[in-house]
Tab-separated table of C-alpha atoms in Angstrom:
chain	number	residue	atom	x	y	z
A	1	UNK	CA	-10.414	54.386	-51.049
A	2	UNK	CA	-9.305	51.195	-52.861
A	3	UNK	CA	-5.990	50.894	-51.019
A	4	UNK	CA	-7.874	50.688	-47.693
A	5	UNK	CA	-10.271	48.091	-49.066
A	6	UNK	CA	-10.873	45.126	-46.763
A	7	UNK	CA	-9.784	41.929	-48.537
A	8	UNK	CA	-12.541	39.491	-49.483
A	9	UNK	CA	-12.321	35.809	-48.532
A	10	UNK	CA	-12.658	33.037	-51.118
A	11	UNK	CA	-12.524	29.259	-51.134
A	12	UNK	CA	-11.137	27.242	-54.008
A	13	UNK	CA	-11.708	23.467	-54.105
A	14	UNK	CA	-10.345	21.040	-56.647
A	15	UNK	CA	-9.941	17.394	-57.535
A	16	UNK	CA	-7.812	15.928	-60.314
A	17	UNK	CA	-5.475	13.052	-61.175
A	18	UNK	CA	-2.481	13.345	-58.857
A	19	UNK	CA	0.847	14.450	-60.308
A	20	UNK	CA	3.701	16.681	-59.152
A	21	UNK	CA	3.253	20.456	-59.250
A	22	UNK	CA	-0.441	20.879	-58.401
A	23	UNK	CA	0.058	22.586	-55.026
A	24	UNK	CA	2.875	24.717	-56.419
A	25	UNK	CA	0.720	25.866	-59.348
A	26	UNK	CA	-2.181	26.868	-57.082
A	27	UNK	CA	0.080	28.588	-54.540
A	28	UNK	CA	1.958	30.485	-57.266
A	29	UNK	CA	-1.293	31.636	-58.897
A	30	UNK	CA	-2.640	32.961	-55.577
A	31	UNK	CA	0.715	34.606	-54.804
A	32	UNK	CA	0.755	36.356	-58.190
A	33	UNK	CA	-2.786	37.623	-57.522
A	34	UNK	CA	-1.518	39.051	-54.218
A	35	UNK	CA	-3.748	36.589	-52.363
A	36	UNK	CA	-3.058	35.477	-48.816
A	37	UNK	CA	-3.668	31.776	-48.034
A	38	UNK	CA	-5.350	31.371	-44.627
A	39	UNK	CA	-6.242	27.664	-44.746
A	40	UNK	CA	-5.095	24.772	-46.922
A	41	UNK	CA	-5.991	21.105	-46.743
A	42	UNK	CA	-5.169	18.344	-49.184
A	43	UNK	CA	-5.710	14.625	-49.620
A	44	UNK	CA	-4.021	12.190	-51.953
A	45	UNK	CA	-6.247	9.144	-52.560
A	46	UNK	CA	-3.715	6.399	-53.287
A	47	UNK	CA	-6.492	3.938	-54.242
A	48	UNK	CA	-7.786	6.048	-57.126
A	49	UNK	CA	-4.745	8.227	-57.856
A	50	UNK	CA	-6.848	11.342	-57.319
A	51	UNK	CA	-5.782	14.485	-55.499
A	52	UNK	CA	-8.150	16.763	-53.538
A	53	UNK	CA	-7.532	20.236	-52.163
A	54	UNK	CA	-9.365	23.045	-50.389
A	55	UNK	CA	-7.752	26.461	-50.011
A	56	UNK	CA	-9.162	29.513	-48.255
A	57	UNK	CA	-7.512	32.813	-49.176
A	58	UNK	CA	-8.129	36.531	-48.900
A	59	UNK	CA	-7.624	38.928	-51.770
A	60	UNK	CA	-8.345	42.570	-52.638
A	61	UNK	CA	-11.132	42.515	-55.215
A	62	UNK	CA	-10.408	45.880	-56.868
A	63	UNK	CA	-10.337	46.234	-60.642
A	64	UNK	CA	-9.743	43.198	-62.826
A	65	UNK	CA	-7.829	41.235	-60.191
A	66	UNK	CA	-10.612	38.678	-59.663
A	67	UNK	CA	-11.197	38.170	-63.385
A	68	UNK	CA	-7.451	37.697	-63.853
A	69	UNK	CA	-7.348	35.161	-61.014
A	70	UNK	CA	-10.346	33.257	-62.359
A	71	UNK	CA	-8.745	33.055	-65.812
A	72	UNK	CA	-5.400	31.923	-64.364
A	73	UNK	CA	-7.054	29.287	-62.169
A	74	UNK	CA	-8.977	28.145	-65.253
A	75	UNK	CA	-5.703	27.708	-67.139
A	76	UNK	CA	-4.155	25.759	-64.240
A	77	UNK	CA	-7.301	23.612	-64.042
A	78	UNK	CA	-7.050	22.814	-67.742
A	79	UNK	CA	-3.415	21.849	-67.457
A	80	UNK	CA	-4.074	19.430	-64.585
A	81	UNK	CA	-7.556	18.261	-65.712
A	82	UNK	CA	-9.203	19.603	-62.559
A	83	UNK	CA	-12.771	19.792	-61.392
A	84	UNK	CA	-12.727	23.050	-59.471
A	85	UNK	CA	-14.907	25.686	-57.798
A	86	UNK	CA	-14.205	29.220	-56.620
A	87	UNK	CA	-16.621	30.606	-54.047
A	88	UNK	CA	-16.866	34.075	-52.504
A	89	UNK	CA	-17.388	33.308	-48.813
A	90	UNK	CA	-19.512	36.443	-48.343
A	91	UNK	CA	-22.108	35.101	-50.782
A	92	UNK	CA	-24.626	32.918	-48.970
A	93	UNK	CA	-25.769	29.708	-50.629
A	94	UNK	CA	-29.477	29.478	-51.446
A	95	UNK	CA	-31.038	26.467	-49.721
A	96	UNK	CA	-34.462	24.863	-50.167
A	97	UNK	CA	-35.665	22.838	-47.148
A	98	UNK	CA	-38.032	19.864	-47.329
A	99	UNK	CA	-39.890	18.267	-44.432
A	100	UNK	CA	-42.498	15.641	-43.562
A	101	UNK	CA	-44.159	14.870	-40.223
A	102	UNK	CA	-40.985	14.780	-38.104
A	103	UNK	CA	-39.897	18.413	-37.964
A	104	UNK	CA	-37.041	18.377	-35.415
A	105	UNK	CA	-34.355	18.691	-38.101
A	106	UNK	CA	-36.159	21.574	-39.821
A	107	UNK	CA	-36.581	23.438	-36.521
A	108	UNK	CA	-32.903	22.856	-35.714
A	109	UNK	CA	-31.639	24.096	-39.108
A	110	UNK	CA	-33.800	27.224	-38.880
A	111	UNK	CA	-32.508	27.897	-35.362
A	112	UNK	CA	-28.885	27.512	-36.453
A	113	UNK	CA	-29.567	29.768	-39.458
A	114	UNK	CA	-31.199	32.380	-37.219
A	115	UNK	CA	-28.226	32.565	-34.809
A	116	UNK	CA	-25.761	32.804	-37.710
A	117	UNK	CA	-24.239	29.338	-37.435
A	118	UNK	CA	-25.374	28.286	-40.926
A	119	UNK	CA	-24.479	30.914	-43.539
A	120	UNK	CA	-27.336	30.272	-45.947
A	121	UNK	CA	-30.410	31.936	-47.430
A	122	UNK	CA	-33.459	29.670	-47.020
A	123	UNK	CA	-35.401	30.060	-50.283
A	124	UNK	CA	-38.466	27.935	-49.484
A	125	UNK	CA	-39.859	25.275	-47.188
A	126	UNK	CA	-41.596	22.429	-49.013
A	127	UNK	CA	-43.743	19.973	-47.044
A	128	UNK	CA	-46.120	17.138	-47.790
A	129	UNK	CA	-48.229	18.231	-44.789
A	130	UNK	CA	-50.109	21.566	-44.486
A	131	UNK	CA	-48.591	24.672	-42.837
A	132	UNK	CA	-50.774	24.164	-39.725
A	133	UNK	CA	-48.855	20.946	-38.945
A	134	UNK	CA	-45.799	23.097	-38.150
A	135	UNK	CA	-47.602	25.812	-36.173
A	136	UNK	CA	-44.961	25.984	-33.437
A	137	UNK	CA	-42.038	26.578	-35.851
A	138	UNK	CA	-41.022	30.170	-36.558
A	139	UNK	CA	-40.512	30.121	-40.329
A	140	UNK	CA	-39.890	33.881	-40.459
A	141	UNK	CA	-40.969	35.015	-43.924
A	142	UNK	CA	-39.620	31.975	-45.771
A	143	UNK	CA	-42.218	30.986	-48.413
A	144	UNK	CA	-44.023	27.752	-47.463
A	145	UNK	CA	-45.265	25.325	-50.131
A	146	UNK	CA	-47.619	22.449	-49.360
A	147	UNK	CA	-47.025	19.740	-51.967
A	148	UNK	CA	-48.869	16.628	-50.789
A	149	UNK	CA	-47.655	13.500	-52.588
A	150	UNK	CA	-49.814	10.524	-53.540
A	151	UNK	CA	-49.023	7.644	-55.854
A	152	UNK	CA	-51.087	9.339	-58.573
A	153	UNK	CA	-49.617	12.862	-58.418
A	154	UNK	CA	-45.972	12.082	-57.558
A	155	UNK	CA	-44.526	12.951	-60.988
A	156	UNK	CA	-46.567	16.145	-61.209
A	157	UNK	CA	-45.537	17.288	-57.687
A	158	UNK	CA	-41.882	16.559	-58.466
A	159	UNK	CA	-42.131	18.778	-61.539
A	160	UNK	CA	-43.567	21.546	-59.337
A	161	UNK	CA	-40.705	21.016	-56.908
A	162	UNK	CA	-38.109	21.147	-59.707
A	163	UNK	CA	-39.700	24.352	-61.052
A	164	UNK	CA	-39.468	25.803	-57.539
A	165	UNK	CA	-35.783	24.839	-57.237
A	166	UNK	CA	-35.096	26.655	-60.520
A	167	UNK	CA	-37.280	29.717	-59.840
A	168	UNK	CA	-35.689	30.277	-56.402
A	169	UNK	CA	-32.155	29.642	-57.755
A	170	UNK	CA	-31.670	27.119	-54.945
A	171	UNK	CA	-28.158	25.665	-54.952
A	172	UNK	CA	-28.817	23.053	-52.277
A	173	UNK	CA	-31.869	20.984	-51.342
A	174	UNK	CA	-31.987	19.563	-47.800
A	175	UNK	CA	-34.315	16.685	-46.984
A	176	UNK	CA	-34.839	17.454	-43.290
A	177	UNK	CA	-36.600	14.133	-42.575
A	178	UNK	CA	-38.602	14.411	-45.799
A	179	UNK	CA	-39.976	10.897	-46.070
A	180	UNK	CA	-40.960	10.713	-49.758
A	181	UNK	CA	-38.590	8.890	-52.101
A	182	UNK	CA	-37.452	11.138	-54.950
A	183	UNK	CA	-37.554	9.711	-58.478
A	184	UNK	CA	-34.400	8.735	-60.365
A	185	UNK	CA	-34.818	11.613	-62.828
A	186	UNK	CA	-35.067	14.205	-60.043
A	187	UNK	CA	-32.125	12.793	-58.059
A	188	UNK	CA	-30.058	12.908	-61.260
A	189	UNK	CA	-30.936	16.599	-61.718
A	190	UNK	CA	-30.031	17.326	-58.077
A	191	UNK	CA	-26.804	15.302	-58.158
A	192	UNK	CA	-24.278	16.530	-55.582
A	193	UNK	CA	-26.626	19.204	-54.243
A	194	UNK	CA	-29.287	17.306	-52.313
A	195	UNK	CA	-28.541	16.169	-48.751
A	196	UNK	CA	-30.628	13.626	-46.842
A	197	UNK	CA	-30.554	12.652	-43.170
A	198	UNK	CA	-31.115	8.948	-42.607
A	199	UNK	CA	-32.354	7.717	-39.236
A	200	UNK	CA	-29.752	5.020	-38.838
A	201	UNK	CA	-26.067	4.409	-38.966
A	202	UNK	CA	-26.000	3.116	-42.552
A	203	UNK	CA	-26.082	0.429	-43.632
A	204	UNK	CA	-28.730	-0.450	-41.051
A	205	UNK	CA	-32.258	-1.559	-40.362
A	206	UNK	CA	-34.336	-1.201	-43.529
A	207	UNK	CA	-38.015	-0.317	-43.663
A	208	UNK	CA	-40.481	0.952	-41.105
A	209	UNK	CA	-39.946	1.653	-37.387
A	210	UNK	CA	-36.146	1.247	-37.451
A	211	UNK	CA	-35.710	2.098	-33.748
A	212	UNK	CA	-38.225	-0.596	-32.803
A	213	UNK	CA	-36.379	-3.095	-34.997
A	214	UNK	CA	-33.130	-2.040	-33.358
A	215	UNK	CA	-34.660	-2.386	-29.902
A	216	UNK	CA	-35.972	-5.849	-30.718
A	217	UNK	CA	-32.450	-6.837	-31.777
A	218	UNK	CA	-30.863	-5.411	-28.614
A	219	UNK	CA	-28.523	-2.967	-30.348
A	220	UNK	CA	-25.840	-1.183	-28.334
A	221	UNK	CA	-25.300	1.684	-30.784
A	222	UNK	CA	-27.757	3.872	-32.640
A	223	UNK	CA	-26.782	6.507	-35.149
A	224	UNK	CA	-27.654	8.704	-38.086
A	225	UNK	CA	-26.169	9.260	-41.540
A	226	UNK	CA	-26.198	12.359	-43.752
A	227	UNK	CA	-25.525	11.660	-47.411
A	228	UNK	CA	-26.003	13.025	-50.901
A	229	UNK	CA	-29.124	11.662	-52.574
A	230	UNK	CA	-28.664	9.345	-55.542
A	231	UNK	CA	-30.993	7.032	-57.487
A	232	UNK	CA	-30.001	4.157	-55.159
A	233	UNK	CA	-32.176	4.676	-52.090
A	234	UNK	CA	-30.055	5.617	-49.049
A	235	UNK	CA	-26.864	4.497	-50.810
A	236	UNK	CA	-25.478	7.910	-51.796
A	237	UNK	CA	-22.036	9.306	-50.865
A	238	UNK	CA	-21.875	9.713	-47.064
A	239	UNK	CA	-20.941	13.144	-45.700
A	240	UNK	CA	-21.291	12.681	-41.942
A	241	UNK	CA	-22.315	10.064	-39.374
A	242	UNK	CA	-22.560	9.824	-35.611
A	243	UNK	CA	-23.553	7.236	-33.032
A	244	UNK	CA	-24.546	7.022	-29.399
A	245	UNK	CA	-24.347	4.110	-26.977
A	246	UNK	CA	-27.628	2.636	-25.761
A	247	UNK	CA	-28.461	-0.272	-23.468
A	248	UNK	CA	-31.147	-2.719	-22.415
A	249	UNK	CA	-32.554	0.039	-20.151
A	250	UNK	CA	-33.608	2.065	-23.206
A	251	UNK	CA	-37.186	1.753	-24.460
A	252	UNK	CA	-38.061	2.368	-28.128
A	253	UNK	CA	-39.203	5.850	-27.023
A	254	UNK	CA	-35.742	6.472	-25.510
A	255	UNK	CA	-34.124	5.395	-28.773
A	256	UNK	CA	-36.379	7.742	-30.759
A	257	UNK	CA	-35.493	10.617	-28.401
A	258	UNK	CA	-31.760	9.923	-28.593
A	259	UNK	CA	-32.061	9.353	-32.341
A	260	UNK	CA	-33.633	12.777	-32.827
A	261	UNK	CA	-30.620	14.426	-31.202
A	262	UNK	CA	-28.149	12.509	-33.362
A	263	UNK	CA	-30.121	13.271	-36.542
A	264	UNK	CA	-30.166	16.985	-35.741
A	265	UNK	CA	-26.448	17.321	-35.168
A	266	UNK	CA	-25.385	15.057	-38.049
A	267	UNK	CA	-27.568	16.913	-40.564
A	268	UNK	CA	-26.470	20.325	-39.269
A	269	UNK	CA	-22.798	19.340	-39.591
A	270	UNK	CA	-23.289	17.963	-43.102
A	271	UNK	CA	-25.091	21.112	-44.246
A	272	UNK	CA	-22.428	23.336	-42.673
A	273	UNK	CA	-19.614	21.355	-44.325
A	274	UNK	CA	-21.365	21.668	-47.699
A	275	UNK	CA	-21.976	25.411	-47.281
A	276	UNK	CA	-18.325	25.864	-46.347
A	277	UNK	CA	-17.030	23.962	-49.416
A	278	UNK	CA	-15.578	21.232	-47.211
A	279	UNK	CA	-17.070	18.307	-49.143
A	280	UNK	CA	-15.671	17.084	-52.457
A	281	UNK	CA	-17.220	14.108	-54.249
A	282	UNK	CA	-14.924	11.146	-54.807
A	283	UNK	CA	-16.913	8.599	-56.815
A	284	UNK	CA	-19.285	6.850	-54.398
A	285	UNK	CA	-17.547	8.498	-51.453
A	286	UNK	CA	-16.724	12.007	-50.299
A	287	UNK	CA	-13.597	13.746	-49.115
A	288	UNK	CA	-14.605	15.903	-46.136
A	289	UNK	CA	-12.093	18.475	-44.928
A	290	UNK	CA	-13.362	18.891	-41.345
A	291	UNK	CA	-12.821	22.053	-39.350
């Protein structure tokens, strides 16, 4: 049966100091493993001297072929001082979703998951409001956890959250308009695997009621920003942004409505790019190989 086996699809991503021979070494390794490259994107950051690459390939996974490939890629990575990942595209990433009062992003992500647009396994939904607050959302049989946060119990609730991340083997945490600030120690533990959606085109209006501030200042563009969470509030590496034109005709309610739409699509794109290994960290920035 093995010779009729359907090849499996994998993604390899890498970043390393740029020097000649990197692409050749990767291509040769995949060729020797009888792999077939279906997509390849690369970026040479002349400012930092770093090189970034994402390669999608198919390969028959019979016998020791995969182990051999992993070992060979490991040797190449050592030679070129690479940070690298190899991901079986059939294996869905485990994602924990967090939400506060505004639930439009959560509803949107669940919808996109349900129709097969987001290849993920939702492990849990964590909210600082009770389940009844989201009565209209079909959460299927995803476990729901109500972790209300006050100034007094913040550290304790974060520990419960971290325990949950570990127990569910969640590889990604998505703050789908979760409006509690995570502590420095938790953001450090979730480095590179926690995505937030921010309700403005960063850097932007700080503090409460940003759309009302924007309206009072007569803005002509509103937007949203999806970024990885770091200890610096809303300053983490940006993955995706979008904007929409507005005018003096728009009321604050119009801006909120238009803002909701932008937030939904920006967060969905950022999550999809992450799930598809399209985002590679580059210091305070990201390299995003769009589709």
